[in-house]
mmCIF file of C-alpha atoms in Angstrom:
data_model
loop_
_atom_site.group_PDB
_atom_site.id
_atom_site.type_symbol
_atom_site.label_atom_id
_atom_site.label_comp_id
_atom_site.label_asym_id
_atom_site.label_seq_id
_atom_site.Cartn_x
_atom_site.Cartn_y
_atom_site.Cartn_z
ATOM 1 C CA MET A 1 -127.323 -143.308 116.595
ATOM 2 C CA PHE A 2 -130.587 -144.027 114.832
ATOM 3 C CA VAL A 3 -130.968 -147.747 114.035
ATOM 4 C CA THR A 4 -133.151 -148.915 111.191
ATOM 5 C CA SER A 5 -135.575 -151.777 111.426
ATOM 6 C CA ALA A 6 -133.549 -153.791 108.886
ATOM 7 C CA PHE A 7 -130.495 -153.646 111.111
ATOM 8 C CA ALA A 8 -132.606 -154.562 114.123
ATOM 9 C CA GLN A 9 -133.993 -157.623 112.319
ATOM 10 C CA GLU A 10 -130.554 -158.721 111.169
ATOM 11 C CA SER A 11 -129.038 -158.367 114.582
ATOM 12 C CA ALA A 12 -131.926 -160.087 116.453
ATOM 13 C CA PRO A 13 -131.097 -163.718 117.402
ATOM 14 C CA ALA A 14 -133.317 -166.564 116.244
ATOM 15 C CA VAL A 15 -135.520 -167.875 119.030
ATOM 16 C CA GLU A 16 -136.108 -171.612 118.987
ATOM 17 C CA GLY A 17 -137.678 -173.511 121.777
ATOM 18 C CA GLY A 18 -137.623 -170.599 124.107
ATOM 19 C CA HIS A 19 -133.828 -170.082 124.093
ATOM 20 C CA THR A 20 -131.352 -168.301 121.883
ATOM 21 C CA GLY A 21 -129.331 -170.855 119.908
ATOM 22 C CA THR A 22 -126.657 -173.020 121.296
ATOM 23 C CA GLU A 23 -123.735 -172.159 123.483
ATOM 24 C CA GLY A 24 -121.315 -172.483 120.523
ATOM 25 C CA ASP A 25 -123.214 -169.974 118.370
ATOM 26 C CA THR A 26 -122.834 -167.044 120.744
ATOM 27 C CA HIS A 27 -119.880 -165.027 121.905
ATOM 28 C CA SER A 28 -118.992 -165.616 125.475
ATOM 29 C CA GLY A 29 -120.115 -162.824 127.790
ATOM 30 C CA THR A 30 -122.232 -160.881 125.219
ATOM 31 C CA GLY A 31 -124.947 -163.273 124.207
ATOM 32 C CA VAL A 32 -124.785 -161.951 120.629
ATOM 33 C CA PRO A 33 -124.637 -164.637 117.896
ATOM 34 C CA ALA A 34 -121.440 -164.664 115.850
ATOM 35 C CA GLU A 35 -123.245 -164.314 112.540
ATOM 36 C CA ALA A 36 -124.868 -161.056 113.739
ATOM 37 C CA HIS A 37 -121.554 -159.175 113.406
ATOM 38 C CA GLY A 38 -121.363 -157.872 109.857
ATOM 39 C CA VAL A 39 -120.795 -154.329 108.452
ATOM 40 C CA PHE A 40 -120.074 -151.452 110.884
ATOM 41 C CA PRO A 41 -123.452 -149.571 111.141
ATOM 42 C CA PRO A 42 -122.143 -146.133 110.079
ATOM 43 C CA PHE A 43 -120.735 -147.740 106.923
ATOM 44 C CA ASP A 44 -123.860 -149.769 106.212
ATOM 45 C CA PRO A 45 -125.661 -148.372 103.136
ATOM 46 C CA ALA A 46 -128.955 -149.253 104.706
ATOM 47 C CA THR A 47 -128.367 -146.665 107.486
ATOM 48 C CA PHE A 48 -127.317 -143.807 105.193
ATOM 49 C CA PRO A 49 -130.756 -142.118 105.002
ATOM 50 C CA SER A 50 -131.100 -141.910 108.776
ATOM 51 C CA GLN A 51 -127.489 -140.765 109.131
ATOM 52 C CA LEU A 52 -128.001 -138.000 106.546
ATOM 53 C CA LEU A 53 -131.214 -136.950 108.298
ATOM 54 C CA TRP A 54 -129.449 -136.677 111.682
ATOM 55 C CA LEU A 55 -126.516 -134.937 110.033
ATOM 56 C CA ALA A 56 -128.843 -132.311 108.537
ATOM 57 C CA ILE A 57 -130.660 -131.864 111.877
ATOM 58 C CA THR A 58 -127.385 -131.598 113.815
ATOM 59 C CA PHE A 59 -125.884 -129.177 111.291
ATOM 60 C CA GLY A 60 -129.052 -127.052 111.339
ATOM 61 C CA LEU A 61 -129.074 -126.923 115.144
ATOM 62 C CA PHE A 62 -125.367 -126.138 115.231
ATOM 63 C CA TYR A 63 -125.859 -123.415 112.608
ATOM 64 C CA LEU A 64 -128.750 -121.913 114.580
ATOM 65 C CA PHE A 65 -126.646 -122.057 117.773
ATOM 66 C CA LEU A 66 -123.789 -120.273 116.012
ATOM 67 C CA LYS A 67 -126.089 -117.714 114.434
ATOM 68 C CA LYS A 68 -128.217 -116.942 117.482
ATOM 69 C CA VAL A 69 -125.742 -117.354 120.350
ATOM 70 C CA VAL A 70 -122.089 -117.479 119.362
ATOM 71 C CA MET A 71 -121.894 -114.966 116.509
ATOM 72 C CA PRO A 72 -123.766 -112.145 118.344
ATOM 73 C CA ARG A 73 -121.446 -112.545 121.326
ATOM 74 C CA VAL A 74 -118.336 -112.590 119.146
ATOM 75 C CA GLY A 75 -119.660 -109.631 117.145
ATOM 76 C CA GLY A 76 -120.407 -107.733 120.362
ATOM 77 C CA ILE A 77 -116.914 -108.442 121.690
ATOM 78 C CA ILE A 78 -115.370 -107.302 118.391
ATOM 79 C CA ASP A 79 -117.494 -104.124 118.394
ATOM 80 C CA VAL A 80 -116.518 -103.353 122.002
ATOM 81 C CA ARG A 81 -112.859 -103.870 121.177
ATOM 82 C CA ASN A 82 -113.133 -101.734 118.050
ATOM 83 C CA ASP A 83 -114.799 -98.962 120.059
ATOM 84 C CA ARG A 84 -112.118 -99.224 122.749
ATOM 85 C CA ILE A 85 -109.333 -99.152 120.154
ATOM 86 C CA THR A 86 -110.948 -96.153 118.451
ATOM 87 C CA GLN A 87 -111.254 -94.351 121.790
ATOM 88 C CA ASP A 88 -107.633 -95.179 122.649
ATOM 89 C CA LEU A 89 -106.469 -93.897 119.259
ATOM 90 C CA ASP A 90 -108.497 -90.704 119.674
ATOM 91 C CA HIS A 91 -107.129 -90.248 123.193
ATOM 92 C CA ALA A 92 -103.574 -90.849 121.948
ATOM 93 C CA ALA A 93 -104.074 -88.348 119.108
ATOM 94 C CA ARG A 94 -105.455 -85.787 121.571
ATOM 95 C CA LEU A 95 -102.520 -86.327 123.928
ATOM 96 C CA LYS A 96 -100.093 -86.030 121.017
ATOM 97 C CA GLY A 97 -101.713 -82.745 119.999
ATOM 98 C CA GLU A 98 -101.474 -81.454 123.566
ATOM 99 C CA ALA A 99 -97.830 -82.547 123.769
ATOM 100 C CA ASP A 100 -97.039 -80.841 120.453
ATOM 101 C CA ALA A 101 -98.769 -77.678 121.656
ATOM 102 C CA ALA A 102 -96.844 -77.806 124.946
ATOM 103 C CA VAL A 103 -93.553 -78.255 123.072
ATOM 104 C CA ALA A 104 -94.385 -75.340 120.755
ATOM 105 C CA ALA A 105 -95.327 -73.141 123.735
ATOM 106 C CA TYR A 106 -92.112 -74.145 125.529
ATOM 107 C CA GLU A 107 -90.012 -73.333 122.466
ATOM 108 C CA GLN A 108 -91.782 -69.980 122.069
ATOM 109 C CA GLU A 109 -91.256 -69.130 125.749
ATOM 110 C CA LEU A 110 -87.614 -70.193 125.459
ATOM 111 C CA ALA A 111 -87.122 -67.946 122.414
ATOM 112 C CA GLU A 112 -88.812 -65.049 124.240
ATOM 113 C CA ALA A 113 -86.641 -65.663 127.304
ATOM 114 C CA LYS A 114 -83.501 -65.658 125.133
ATOM 115 C CA THR A 115 -84.612 -62.406 123.489
ATOM 116 C CA LYS A 116 -85.317 -60.819 126.880
ATOM 117 C CA ALA A 117 -81.989 -62.060 128.244
ATOM 118 C CA ASN A 118 -80.163 -60.585 125.254
ATOM 119 C CA ALA A 119 -82.022 -57.277 125.657
ATOM 120 C CA ILE A 120 -81.295 -57.186 129.398
ATOM 121 C CA GLY A 121 -77.643 -58.019 128.734
ATOM 122 C CA GLN A 122 -77.407 -55.278 126.114
ATOM 123 C CA GLN A 123 -79.089 -52.784 128.458
ATOM 124 C CA ALA A 124 -76.738 -53.752 131.274
ATOM 125 C CA ASN A 125 -73.760 -53.416 128.926
ATOM 126 C CA ASP A 126 -74.928 -50.012 127.713
ATOM 127 C CA ALA A 127 -75.634 -48.887 131.290
ATOM 128 C CA ALA A 128 -72.200 -50.080 132.411
ATOM 129 C CA LYS A 129 -70.563 -48.241 129.521
ATOM 130 C CA ALA A 130 -72.536 -45.083 130.309
ATOM 131 C CA GLU A 131 -71.641 -45.311 133.999
ATOM 132 C CA ALA A 132 -67.989 -45.921 133.152
ATOM 133 C CA GLU A 133 -67.985 -42.956 130.778
ATOM 134 C CA ALA A 134 -69.647 -40.722 133.373
ATOM 135 C CA ALA A 135 -67.189 -41.878 136.032
ATOM 136 C CA ARG A 136 -64.280 -41.258 133.638
ATOM 137 C CA LYS A 137 -65.518 -37.766 132.857
ATOM 138 C CA LYS A 138 -66.057 -37.081 136.546
ATOM 139 C CA VAL A 139 -62.554 -38.295 137.385
ATOM 140 C CA GLU A 140 -61.095 -36.262 134.512
ATOM 141 C CA ALA A 141 -62.959 -33.160 135.687
ATOM 142 C CA ALA A 142 -61.740 -33.712 139.236
ATOM 143 C CA LEU A 143 -58.194 -34.242 137.980
ATOM 144 C CA ASP A 144 -58.409 -31.100 135.812
ATOM 145 C CA GLN A 145 -59.665 -29.142 138.791
ATOM 146 C CA LYS A 146 -56.923 -30.499 141.047
ATOM 147 C CA LEU A 147 -54.348 -29.869 138.315
ATOM 148 C CA GLY A 148 -55.540 -26.272 137.985
ATOM 149 C CA GLU A 149 -55.440 -25.810 141.726
ATOM 150 C CA ALA A 150 -51.956 -27.374 141.839
ATOM 151 C CA GLU A 151 -50.736 -25.130 139.034
ATOM 152 C CA ALA A 152 -52.156 -22.077 140.803
ATOM 153 C CA ARG A 153 -50.509 -23.140 144.037
ATOM 154 C CA ILE A 154 -47.233 -23.778 142.230
ATOM 155 C CA SER A 155 -47.460 -20.360 140.594
ATOM 156 C CA THR A 156 -48.121 -18.768 143.982
ATOM 157 C CA ILE A 157 -45.259 -20.679 145.573
ATOM 158 C CA LYS A 158 -42.989 -19.812 142.653
ATOM 159 C CA ALA A 159 -43.939 -16.154 142.862
ATOM 160 C CA ASN A 160 -43.378 -16.119 146.600
ATOM 161 C CA ALA A 161 -40.103 -17.961 146.157
ATOM 162 C CA MET A 162 -39.002 -15.503 143.492
ATOM 163 C CA LYS A 163 -39.833 -12.623 145.789
ATOM 164 C CA GLU A 164 -37.861 -14.206 148.546
ATOM 165 C CA VAL A 165 -35.025 -15.008 146.137
ATOM 166 C CA GLY A 166 -34.940 -11.342 145.124
ATOM 167 C CA THR A 167 -34.812 -10.237 148.736
ATOM 168 C CA ILE A 168 -32.170 -12.817 149.548
ATOM 169 C CA ALA A 169 -30.162 -11.783 146.452
ATOM 170 C CA GLU A 170 -30.368 -8.141 147.402
ATOM 171 C CA ASP A 171 -29.277 -8.893 150.980
ATOM 172 C CA THR A 172 -26.481 -11.128 149.729
ATOM 173 C CA ALA A 173 -25.344 -8.580 147.143
ATOM 174 C CA SER A 174 -25.360 -5.821 149.808
ATOM 175 C CA ALA A 175 -23.267 -8.001 152.096
ATOM 176 C CA ILE A 176 -20.825 -8.839 149.283
ATOM 177 C CA VAL A 177 -20.465 -5.189 148.276
ATOM 178 C CA GLU A 178 -19.828 -4.216 151.868
ATOM 179 C CA ALA A 179 -17.278 -6.956 152.240
ATOM 180 C CA LEU A 180 -15.491 -6.227 148.982
ATOM 181 C CA VAL A 181 -15.750 -2.480 148.667
ATOM 182 C CA GLY A 182 -16.061 -1.613 152.285
ATOM 183 C CA GLY A 183 -18.838 0.812 151.723
ATOM 184 C CA LYS A 184 -22.610 0.588 151.606
ATOM 185 C CA ALA A 185 -24.576 0.693 148.417
ATOM 186 C CA SER A 186 -28.092 1.996 148.289
ATOM 187 C CA LYS A 187 -30.962 -0.427 148.179
ATOM 188 C CA ALA A 188 -32.131 0.965 144.846
ATOM 189 C CA GLU A 189 -28.789 0.340 143.217
ATOM 190 C CA ILE A 190 -28.613 -3.209 144.591
ATOM 191 C CA ALA A 191 -32.205 -3.947 143.498
ATOM 192 C CA ALA A 192 -31.471 -2.630 140.009
ATOM 193 C CA ALA A 193 -28.300 -4.755 139.798
ATOM 194 C CA VAL A 194 -30.185 -7.913 140.953
ATOM 195 C CA LYS A 195 -33.025 -7.296 138.463
ATOM 196 C CA SER A 196 -30.555 -6.798 135.639
ATOM 197 C CA VAL A 197 -28.889 -10.134 136.474
ATOM 198 C CA ALA A 198 -32.207 -11.959 136.856
ATOM 199 C CA ARG A 199 -33.222 -10.933 133.358
#
């Protein structure tokens, strides 16, 4: 700390005879006279001007150090962080837009897939119905054909059976007449009698 000349004169010991006072007037080990200790120098009004001068110089230097060294570095760090935060926010917004677009595309593809699946299901259902109807008609036609053939066969068998029944009836009637009457009847008479009974 800056020391004024007044303080230096007050604190200087009196020199008499080439030595500094007596042994009783000094503190042991320091060599400073006891009466030299007075007011603490920073609180001494006589040192205020020099203290204010050094305070102004120190404050000015500290201010210049802050202004020229510290504040530009802090400002640069803040600008870098702001730029990084802005870039991160822009990147996040871009990613969010891409994610929203991907979700919209996925939902659109899902809706299209559902529509296609419904159309394919309907086509398969219609095709199955058409095939079933065609198969039913084919089976019905085959059954009608077989039924017609069966009816024709039955008619043929019935006609043949009726012919044979007539012949058998005529033979049987001839045998009965011979057995009962003892004579033979003509085939025309027997055939006429069988036909009249069959009616």
